mmCIF file of C-alpha atoms in Angstrom:
data_model
loop_
_atom_site.group_PDB
_atom_site.id
_atom_site.type_symbol
_atom_site.label_atom_id
_atom_site.label_comp_id
_atom_site.label_asym_id
_atom_site.label_seq_id
_atom_site.Cartn_x
_atom_site.Cartn_y
_atom_site.Cartn_z
ATOM 1 C CA MET A 1 195.171 173.898 200.779
ATOM 2 C CA GLU A 2 195.472 176.007 203.826
ATOM 3 C CA GLN A 3 192.866 174.206 205.932
ATOM 4 C CA PRO A 4 193.077 170.732 207.454
ATOM 5 C CA VAL A 5 191.409 168.024 205.372
ATOM 6 C CA ASN A 6 189.469 165.229 207.018
ATOM 7 C CA LEU A 7 190.059 162.175 204.838
ATOM 8 C CA GLN A 8 186.738 160.481 205.663
ATOM 9 C CA ALA A 9 184.823 163.670 204.850
ATOM 10 C CA ALA A 10 186.822 164.092 201.632
ATOM 11 C CA LEU A 11 186.094 160.488 200.601
ATOM 12 C CA ALA A 12 182.387 161.157 201.156
ATOM 13 C CA THR A 13 182.421 163.891 198.470
ATOM 14 C CA PHE A 14 182.752 161.423 195.578
ATOM 15 C CA ALA A 15 181.855 157.834 194.712
ATOM 16 C CA GLU A 16 183.904 156.978 191.599
ATOM 17 C CA VAL A 17 186.519 154.241 191.978
ATOM 18 C CA TYR A 18 190.096 154.579 190.751
ATOM 19 C CA SER A 19 189.534 158.313 190.328
ATOM 20 C CA PRO A 20 191.918 159.900 192.842
ATOM 21 C CA ARG A 21 191.298 163.259 194.466
ATOM 22 C CA ILE A 22 194.180 165.480 195.502
ATOM 23 C CA VAL A 23 193.831 166.340 199.201
ATOM 24 C CA ALA A 24 197.198 168.070 199.688
ATOM 25 C CA ARG A 25 200.417 168.992 197.934
ATOM 26 C CA MET A 26 203.845 168.716 199.497
ATOM 27 C CA ASN A 27 206.898 169.957 197.598
ATOM 28 C CA ASP A 28 206.431 168.372 194.157
ATOM 29 C CA TYR A 29 204.149 165.576 195.403
ATOM 30 C CA ASP A 30 200.391 165.082 195.459
ATOM 31 C CA VAL A 31 198.675 163.369 198.366
ATOM 32 C CA ARG A 32 195.751 161.584 196.739
ATOM 33 C CA ILE A 33 192.842 159.539 198.039
ATOM 34 C CA ALA A 34 190.711 157.115 196.066
ATOM 35 C CA HIS A 35 187.942 154.598 196.408
ATOM 36 C CA VAL A 36 188.989 151.235 195.012
ATOM 37 C CA ALA A 37 186.909 148.305 193.751
ATOM 38 C CA GLY A 38 187.442 145.841 190.938
ATOM 39 C CA GLU A 39 190.508 145.475 188.766
ATOM 40 C CA HIS A 40 192.813 148.281 187.694
ATOM 41 C CA VAL A 41 195.162 147.789 184.716
ATOM 42 C CA TRP A 42 198.711 146.421 184.518
ATOM 43 C CA HIS A 43 200.937 149.489 184.422
ATOM 44 C CA VAL A 44 204.377 150.795 185.322
ATOM 45 C CA HIS A 45 205.870 154.076 186.522
ATOM 46 C CA GLU A 46 209.371 154.075 185.048
ATOM 47 C CA ASP A 47 210.798 156.983 187.052
ATOM 48 C CA THR A 48 208.970 157.015 190.379
ATOM 49 C CA ASP A 49 208.011 154.764 193.258
ATOM 50 C CA GLU A 50 204.321 154.582 194.201
ATOM 51 C CA PHE A 51 203.291 154.771 197.873
ATOM 52 C CA PHE A 52 200.003 153.232 199.066
ATOM 53 C CA LEU A 53 198.321 153.416 202.485
ATOM 54 C CA VAL A 54 195.061 151.508 202.907
ATOM 55 C CA LEU A 55 192.476 153.567 204.774
ATOM 56 C CA ASP A 56 189.611 151.088 204.594
ATOM 57 C CA GLY A 57 188.868 147.654 203.144
ATOM 58 C CA ARG A 58 191.346 145.475 201.291
ATOM 59 C CA PHE A 59 193.737 146.380 198.496
ATOM 60 C CA ASP A 60 195.730 143.848 196.483
ATOM 61 C CA ILE A 61 198.724 144.699 194.312
ATOM 62 C CA ALA A 62 199.800 142.046 191.827
ATOM 63 C CA LEU A 63 203.469 142.496 190.953
ATOM 64 C CA ARG A 64 204.701 141.133 187.625
ATOM 65 C CA ASP A 65 206.664 137.888 188.201
ATOM 66 C CA ARG A 66 206.262 138.203 191.990
ATOM 67 C CA GLU A 67 203.671 137.401 194.624
ATOM 68 C CA THR A 68 200.582 139.549 195.063
ATOM 69 C CA VAL A 69 200.758 141.851 198.073
ATOM 70 C CA THR A 70 197.539 142.012 200.133
ATOM 71 C CA LEU A 71 197.009 145.100 202.270
ATOM 72 C CA GLY A 72 194.427 145.937 204.923
ATOM 73 C CA PRO A 73 193.577 149.091 206.871
ATOM 74 C CA GLY A 74 196.723 150.802 208.131
ATOM 75 C CA ASP A 75 199.047 148.818 205.845
ATOM 76 C CA VAL A 76 201.624 150.659 203.734
ATOM 77 C CA PHE A 77 203.420 149.394 200.630
ATOM 78 C CA VAL A 78 205.709 151.015 198.078
ATOM 79 C CA VAL A 79 205.819 149.712 194.509
ATOM 80 C CA PRO A 80 209.370 150.454 193.308
ATOM 81 C CA LYS A 81 209.814 152.412 190.103
ATOM 82 C CA GLY A 82 209.978 150.240 187.018
ATOM 83 C CA VAL A 83 207.917 147.380 188.548
ATOM 84 C CA GLU A 84 204.784 146.449 186.618
ATOM 85 C CA HIS A 85 201.799 146.149 188.921
ATOM 86 C CA LYS A 86 198.040 145.707 188.823
ATOM 87 C CA PRO A 87 195.933 146.869 191.760
ATOM 88 C CA SER A 88 192.587 145.270 192.563
ATOM 89 C CA SER A 89 190.161 145.368 195.454
ATOM 90 C CA PRO A 90 186.851 143.934 196.635
ATOM 91 C CA GLY A 91 186.253 147.463 197.972
ATOM 92 C CA GLY A 92 188.004 150.047 200.083
ATOM 93 C CA SER A 93 189.853 153.344 200.041
ATOM 94 C CA ILE A 94 193.523 154.279 199.796
ATOM 95 C CA LEU A 95 195.901 157.204 200.166
ATOM 96 C CA MET A 96 198.809 157.647 197.732
ATOM 97 C CA PHE A 97 201.904 159.865 197.490
ATOM 98 C CA GLU A 98 202.984 160.507 193.918
ATOM 99 C CA PRO A 99 204.920 163.233 192.116
ATOM 100 C CA SER A 100 202.509 165.864 190.795
ATOM 101 C CA GLY A 101 201.471 165.032 187.251
ATOM 102 C CA THR A 102 201.885 161.253 187.630
ATOM 103 C CA LEU A 103 199.287 159.462 185.501
ATOM 104 C CA THR A 104 197.267 156.801 187.353
ATOM 105 C CA THR A 105 197.726 154.359 184.482
ATOM 106 C CA GLY A 106 201.489 154.803 184.428
ATOM 107 C CA ASP A 107 203.970 155.615 181.721
ATOM 108 C CA ARG A 108 202.707 152.560 179.876
ATOM 109 C CA HIS A 109 199.928 150.093 180.500
ATOM 110 C CA GLU A 110 198.753 146.758 179.177
ATOM 111 C CA GLY A 111 195.476 146.420 177.278
ATOM 112 C CA GLU A 112 192.401 148.584 177.276
ATOM 113 C CA ILE A 113 191.685 150.771 180.284
ATOM 114 C CA PRO A 114 188.453 149.562 181.942
ATOM 115 C CA ALA A 115 185.599 152.095 182.010
ATOM 116 C CA HIS A 116 185.744 152.310 185.826
ATOM 117 C CA VAL A 117 189.452 153.276 185.838
ATOM 118 C CA HIS A 118 190.100 156.962 185.253
ATOM 119 C CA SER A 119 193.423 157.693 183.561
ATOM 120 C CA THR A 120 194.156 160.971 185.313
ATOM 121 C CA THR A 121 196.786 162.944 187.185
ATOM 122 C CA GLY A 122 194.275 163.463 189.993
ATOM 123 C CA VAL A 123 191.336 165.776 190.513
ATOM 124 C CA ASN A 124 191.294 168.601 193.029
ATOM 125 C CA LEU A 125 188.739 168.277 195.800
ATOM 126 C CA PRO A 126 185.881 170.750 195.506
ATOM 127 C CA ALA A 127 186.453 173.885 197.544
ATOM 128 C CA THR A 128 185.025 173.541 200.993
ATOM 129 C CA PRO A 129 183.760 176.400 203.077
ATOM 130 C CA ALA A 130 186.043 177.617 205.832
ATOM 131 C CA PRO A 131 185.191 176.216 209.235
ATOM 132 C CA PRO A 132 182.983 178.506 211.286
ATOM 133 C CA THR A 133 184.825 180.886 213.545
ATOM 134 C CA ARG A 134 183.972 180.754 217.191
ATOM 135 C CA THR A 135 182.565 183.982 218.510
ATOM 136 C CA PRO A 136 183.124 184.561 222.226
ATOM 137 C CA PRO A 137 179.965 185.034 224.290
ATOM 138 C CA PRO A 138 179.029 188.625 225.183
ATOM 139 C CA PRO A 139 180.526 189.914 228.467
ATOM 140 C CA GLU A 140 177.203 189.635 230.315
ATOM 141 C CA ALA A 141 177.041 185.892 229.497
ATOM 142 C CA ARG A 142 180.554 185.206 230.809
ATOM 143 C CA GLY A 143 179.503 185.770 234.393
#
């Protein structure tokens, strides 16, 4: 991705919840965005931490045998590797950093995956046209 990505514009290209889109790659990590609403599934990432930044709305992360963490716009939280967690939200959008290939439902999960939760390693954003180039005015218009 050689062009800047506007996160709000990227979020406007899809409506599915818990179906992250990859907006950038850095080293071996994906930068993903997602709409969130409803309950996710209890899951765990055994070998990697999971970074969340709330862009809009509210995002709750229940941690097994711990208190639920409630995040609002601008809040950041890292779920440590090996900690079972279950995200939920009344509605919003998030940004995540995860190693490329990390499954959204973890290395293992509890119960059936709800129909609104996509078990994926992320989906690339559709290609966007290059921004228009600015053509200088003709010499006679420059005065």
